Amino acid sequence: MVEVTGSTQDDLYQLASSGSAIPKTILASEYQSSGRGRLDRIFEAAPYSALTFSIYIEPKVEKEEWSFLTLLAGLSVHEALHTLDPQTSVGIKWPNDLLIGDKKFVGMIAQATEKGVVLGIGINVGMTNDELPVENATSLALEEFAELDRNVILASIINHFEINLEMWENDQSFLAQYRSASVTLGRDVEVSLPGGEKVSSRAVDISNAGALILENGSEVTVGDVVHLR
């Protein structure tokens, strides 16, 4: 744990890329001055209001299977939070954003190195309405979640992720669990692709590699998903 850093993701990615990080290294911070989310979005949080950490993994599976790791991380966070408060209904928006209702409170970023993947996770824990980064966000505190101790939440997430990672590396499939937790499947969605193209269709399934399968036959591996009403 560090008190202040620019970004746990950038710090750990640099360590991993240089060979200075061992597998399962975790870097957490009380405050990030330059946190990043997916698609290079800025993630800002008031000091002590969020749980922000990164973990370095060297998966014991073929490299072409690494893409499912981000979905597994999202599922692990979902399971950890359900264990801490079964009364709060949390869902996963593909690939790994977590929502309560239609409001996001967990985001993730993944960066591959030569040998592994650095996963960055940010959770809005104690944020007030005034501290939320965007209008359609929420926090565990605002949703009256039963556990707001960030150390307890982090420990639960790491425990679930460790167990799921080992099972996944030993050929356990988590597609059924992910589908059950998904609030994207069965919804009409608009997907913004990296090149700027937008695709609208219904989300119908998840592939073995973690791609979002649309009713029009498309398979989305990278994109920003909006749930349509």
CSV table of C-alpha atoms in Angstrom, one decimal:
chain,number,residue,atom,x,y,z
A,1,MET,CA,0.0,0.0,0.0
A,2,VAL,CA,1.3,3.5,-0.9
A,3,GLU,CA,-0.2,6.7,0.3
A,4,VAL,CA,-0.1,8.6,-3.0
A,5,THR,CA,0.8,7.7,-6.5
A,6,GLY,CA,0.1,8.9,-10.0
A,7,SER,CA,-1.4,5.5,-11.0
A,8,THR,CA,-1.0,2.0,-9.5
A,9,GLN,CA,-1.6,0.7,-13.0
A,10,ASP,CA,1.3,2.7,-14.5
A,11,ASP,CA,3.6,1.9,-11.6
A,12,LEU,CA,3.0,-1.8,-11.7
A,13,TYR,CA,3.0,-2.0,-15.5
A,14,GLN,CA,6.5,-0.5,-15.5
A,15,LEU,CA,7.7,-2.9,-12.9
A,16,ALA,CA,6.2,-5.9,-14.7
A,17,SER,CA,7.6,-4.8,-18.1
A,18,SER,CA,11.1,-4.4,-16.7
A,19,GLY,CA,10.9,-7.9,-15.0
A,20,SER,CA,10.9,-6.3,-11.5
A,21,ALA,CA,7.5,-7.6,-10.5
A,22,ILE,CA,6.8,-11.2,-9.4
A,23,PRO,CA,3.5,-12.8,-10.3
A,24,LYS,CA,0.6,-11.8,-8.0
A,25,THR,CA,2.3,-8.6,-6.9
A,26,ILE,CA,-0.4,-6.2,-5.7
A,27,LEU,CA,-0.1,-2.4,-5.5
A,28,ALA,CA,-2.8,-0.4,-3.8
A,29,SER,CA,-3.0,3.3,-3.0
A,30,GLU,CA,-4.9,5.6,-0.8
A,31,TYR,CA,-5.0,8.3,-3.5
A,32,GLN,CA,-4.2,8.3,-7.3
A,33,SER,CA,-3.5,11.7,-8.9
A,34,SER,CA,-3.6,10.3,-12.4
A,35,GLY,CA,-5.7,7.1,-12.4
A,36,ARG,CA,-6.8,5.7,-15.7
A,37,GLY,CA,-9.7,3.6,-16.8
A,38,ARG,CA,-10.4,1.7,-20.0
A,39,LEU,CA,-9.9,3.6,-23.3
A,40,ASP,CA,-7.6,6.0,-21.5
A,41,ARG,CA,-10.4,7.6,-19.5
A,42,ILE,CA,-9.3,9.5,-16.4
A,43,PHE,CA,-10.3,7.9,-13.1
A,44,GLU,CA,-10.4,10.5,-10.3
A,45,ALA,CA,-11.4,9.9,-6.7
A,46,ALA,CA,-11.1,11.9,-3.5
A,47,PRO,CA,-8.5,10.6,-1.0
A,48,TYR,CA,-9.7,7.5,0.9
A,49,SER,CA,-13.0,7.4,-1.0
A,50,ALA,CA,-12.1,4.6,-3.4
A,51,LEU,CA,-10.4,1.3,-3.4
A,52,THR,CA,-7.7,1.5,-6.2
A,53,PHE,CA,-5.3,-1.3,-6.8
A,54,SER,CA,-3.5,-3.3,-9.5
A,55,ILE,CA,-2.4,-6.9,-9.6
A,56,TYR,CA,0.2,-8.6,-11.9
A,57,ILE,CA,-0.7,-12.1,-13.2
A,58,GLU,CA,1.3,-14.5,-15.3
A,59,PRO,CA,-1.5,-16.8,-16.4
A,60,LYS,CA,-0.6,-20.5,-16.7
A,61,VAL,CA,-2.7,-20.8,-19.9
A,62,GLU,CA,-2.1,-20.1,-23.6
A,63,LYS,CA,-1.7,-16.4,-24.4
A,64,GLU,CA,-4.7,-16.4,-26.7
A,65,GLU,CA,-6.8,-17.3,-23.7
A,66,TRP,CA,-5.6,-14.3,-21.6
A,67,SER,CA,-8.5,-12.1,-22.7
A,68,PHE,CA,-10.9,-14.0,-20.5
A,69,LEU,CA,-8.9,-13.0,-17.5
A,70,THR,CA,-10.6,-9.6,-17.3
A,71,LEU,CA,-14.0,-11.2,-17.2
A,72,LEU,CA,-12.8,-13.5,-14.5
A,73,ALA,CA,-11.6,-10.5,-12.5
A,74,GLY,CA,-15.0,-8.9,-12.9
A,75,LEU,CA,-16.7,-12.1,-11.8
A,76,SER,CA,-14.4,-12.4,-8.8
A,77,VAL,CA,-15.2,-8.9,-7.6
A,78,HIS,CA,-18.9,-9.6,-8.1
A,79,GLU,CA,-18.6,-12.8,-6.0
A,80,ALA,CA,-16.6,-11.0,-3.3
A,81,LEU,CA,-19.2,-8.2,-2.9
A,82,HIS,CA,-22.1,-10.7,-2.9
A,83,THR,CA,-20.4,-12.5,-0.1
A,84,LEU,CA,-20.0,-9.3,1.9
A,85,ASP,CA,-23.5,-8.1,1.3
A,86,PRO,CA,-25.9,-10.6,-0.3
A,87,GLN,CA,-28.8,-8.1,-0.1
A,88,THR,CA,-27.3,-5.6,-2.6
A,89,SER,CA,-27.9,-6.6,-6.2
A,90,VAL,CA,-24.7,-6.2,-8.2
A,91,GLY,CA,-24.5,-7.0,-12.0
A,92,ILE,CA,-21.7,-7.1,-14.6
A,93,LYS,CA,-21.8,-5.0,-17.7
A,94,TRP,CA,-19.6,-6.5,-20.3
A,95,PRO,CA,-16.8,-6.9,-20.1
A,96,ASN,CA,-16.1,-6.1,-16.4
A,97,ASP,CA,-17.8,-2.9,-15.2
A,98,LEU,CA,-20.0,-3.5,-12.1
A,99,LEU,CA,-23.3,-1.8,-11.7
A,100,ILE,CA,-25.9,-1.4,-9.0
A,101,GLY,CA,-29.1,-0.7,-10.9
A,102,ASP,CA,-27.9,1.1,-14.0
A,103,LYS,CA,-25.1,3.0,-12.1
A,104,LYS,CA,-21.5,2.1,-12.4
A,105,PHE,CA,-19.3,1.8,-9.3
A,106,VAL,CA,-16.5,-0.5,-10.4
A,107,GLY,CA,-14.2,-0.2,-13.4
A,108,MET,CA,-11.2,-2.1,-14.6
A,109,ILE,CA,-8.3,-1.8,-17.0
A,110,ALA,CA,-6.0,-4.6,-18.3
A,111,GLN,CA,-2.6,-4.3,-20.0
A,112,ALA,CA,-0.5,-7.2,-21.3
A,113,THR,CA,3.2,-7.5,-20.9
A,114,GLU,CA,5.5,-10.0,-22.5
A,115,LYS,CA,4.9,-12.5,-19.8
A,116,GLY,CA,1.6,-11.5,-18.1
A,117,VAL,CA,-1.2,-9.1,-17.5
A,118,VAL,CA,-1.6,-6.1,-15.2
A,119,LEU,CA,-5.1,-5.7,-14.0
A,120,GLY,CA,-6.2,-2.4,-12.5
A,121,ILE,CA,-9.4,-2.2,-10.4
A,122,GLY,CA,-11.1,0.9,-9.1
A,123,ILE,CA,-14.1,0.7,-6.7
A,124,ASN,CA,-16.2,3.7,-5.6
A,125,VAL,CA,-16.5,2.9,-1.9
A,126,GLY,CA,-17.1,6.0,0.3
A,127,MET,CA,-17.8,8.6,-2.4
A,128,THR,CA,-20.6,11.1,-1.8
A,129,ASN,CA,-22.8,12.4,-4.6
A,130,ASP,CA,-20.6,15.4,-4.9
A,131,GLU,CA,-17.5,13.2,-5.3
A,132,LEU,CA,-18.9,10.9,-8.1
A,133,PRO,CA,-16.9,11.2,-11.3
A,134,VAL,CA,-19.9,11.1,-13.6
A,135,GLU,CA,-23.7,11.5,-13.3
A,136,ASN,CA,-24.5,7.8,-13.9
A,137,ALA,CA,-22.1,6.5,-11.2
A,138,THR,CA,-22.7,5.5,-7.6
A,139,SER,CA,-20.7,4.2,-4.6
A,140,LEU,CA,-21.1,1.5,-2.1
A,141,ALA,CA,-21.8,4.1,0.6
A,142,LEU,CA,-24.6,5.7,-1.4
A,143,GLU,CA,-26.1,2.3,-2.0
A,144,GLU,CA,-25.9,1.5,1.8
A,145,PHE,CA,-23.6,-1.5,1.2
A,146,ALA,CA,-23.1,-3.5,4.4
A,147,GLU,CA,-19.2,-3.3,4.3
A,148,LEU,CA,-17.3,-0.1,3.7
A,149,ASP,CA,-13.9,-1.1,5.1
A,150,ARG,CA,-11.6,-1.0,2.0
A,151,ASN,CA,-9.1,-3.5,3.6
A,152,VAL,CA,-11.9,-6.0,4.1
A,153,ILE,CA,-13.2,-5.5,0.6
A,154,LEU,CA,-9.7,-5.9,-0.9
A,155,ALA,CA,-9.0,-9.1,1.1
A,156,SER,CA,-12.3,-10.6,-0.1
A,157,ILE,CA,-11.6,-9.8,-3.7
A,158,ILE,CA,-8.1,-11.2,-3.6
A,159,ASN,CA,-9.4,-14.4,-2.0
A,160,HIS,CA,-12.0,-15.0,-4.6
A,161,PHE,CA,-9.7,-14.0,-7.5
A,162,GLU,CA,-7.0,-16.4,-6.2
A,163,ILE,CA,-9.4,-19.3,-6.0
A,164,ASN,CA,-11.0,-18.6,-9.4
A,165,LEU,CA,-7.6,-18.0,-11.1
A,166,GLU,CA,-6.3,-21.4,-10.0
A,167,MET,CA,-9.5,-23.2,-11.1
A,168,TRP,CA,-9.4,-21.4,-14.5
A,169,GLU,CA,-5.8,-22.3,-15.0
A,170,ASN,CA,-6.9,-25.9,-14.4
A,171,ASP,CA,-9.5,-25.8,-17.2
A,172,GLN,CA,-12.5,-24.8,-15.1
A,173,SER,CA,-15.0,-22.9,-17.2
A,174,PHE,CA,-16.6,-19.8,-15.6
A,175,LEU,CA,-19.0,-19.0,-18.5
A,176,ALA,CA,-22.1,-20.2,-16.7
A,177,GLN,CA,-21.3,-18.0,-13.6
A,178,TYR,CA,-20.5,-15.0,-15.8
A,179,ARG,CA,-23.7,-15.3,-17.8
A,180,SER,CA,-25.7,-15.5,-14.6
A,181,ALA,CA,-24.1,-12.3,-13.2
A,182,SER,CA,-24.3,-10.5,-16.6
A,183,VAL,CA,-26.8,-7.6,-16.9
A,184,THR,CA,-25.7,-7.2,-20.6
A,185,LEU,CA,-26.9,-10.5,-22.0
A,186,GLY,CA,-30.5,-10.2,-23.4
A,187,ARG,CA,-30.2,-6.4,-23.6
A,188,ASP,CA,-30.2,-4.2,-26.7
A,189,VAL,CA,-26.8,-2.5,-26.8
A,190,GLU,CA,-24.8,0.0,-28.8
A,191,VAL,CA,-21.1,-0.8,-29.0
A,192,SER,CA,-18.6,1.8,-29.9
A,193,LEU,CA,-15.6,0.1,-31.6
A,194,PRO,CA,-12.0,1.3,-31.4
A,195,GLY,CA,-12.1,2.7,-35.0
A,196,GLY,CA,-15.1,4.9,-34.2
A,197,GLU,CA,-17.8,2.6,-35.7
A,198,LYS,CA,-20.9,2.0,-33.7
A,199,VAL,CA,-22.9,-1.3,-33.8
A,200,SER,CA,-26.4,-1.7,-32.4
A,201,SER,CA,-27.8,-5.2,-31.8
A,202,ARG,CA,-29.0,-7.5,-29.0
A,203,ALA,CA,-26.3,-9.1,-26.8
A,204,VAL,CA,-27.0,-12.8,-26.8
A,205,ASP,CA,-23.9,-14.7,-25.5
A,206,ILE,CA,-20.3,-14.7,-24.3
A,207,SER,CA,-17.7,-16.8,-26.3
A,208,ASN,CA,-15.1,-19.0,-24.6
A,209,ALA,CA,-12.6,-16.2,-25.1
A,210,GLY,CA,-14.8,-13.7,-23.4
A,211,ALA,CA,-16.1,-11.9,-26.6
A,212,LEU,CA,-19.6,-10.4,-26.6
A,213,ILE,CA,-21.7,-12.2,-29.2
A,214,LEU,CA,-24.4,-10.0,-30.8
A,215,GLU,CA,-27.6,-11.2,-32.4
A,216,ASN,CA,-26.4,-9.8,-35.8
A,217,GLY,CA,-23.5,-12.3,-35.8
A,218,SER,CA,-20.8,-9.9,-34.6
A,219,GLU,CA,-18.3,-10.9,-32.0
A,220,VAL,CA,-17.0,-7.9,-30.0
A,221,THR,CA,-13.6,-8.3,-28.3
A,222,VAL,CA,-12.9,-4.6,-27.6
A,223,GLY,CA,-15.5,-1.9,-27.3
A,224,ASP,CA,-17.5,0.4,-25.1
A,225,VAL,CA,-21.0,-0.9,-24.5
A,226,VAL,CA,-24.1,1.2,-23.7
A,227,HIS,CA,-27.3,-0.5,-22.6
A,228,LEU,CA,-30.2,0.7,-24.6
A,229,ARG,CA,-33.6,1.1,-22.9
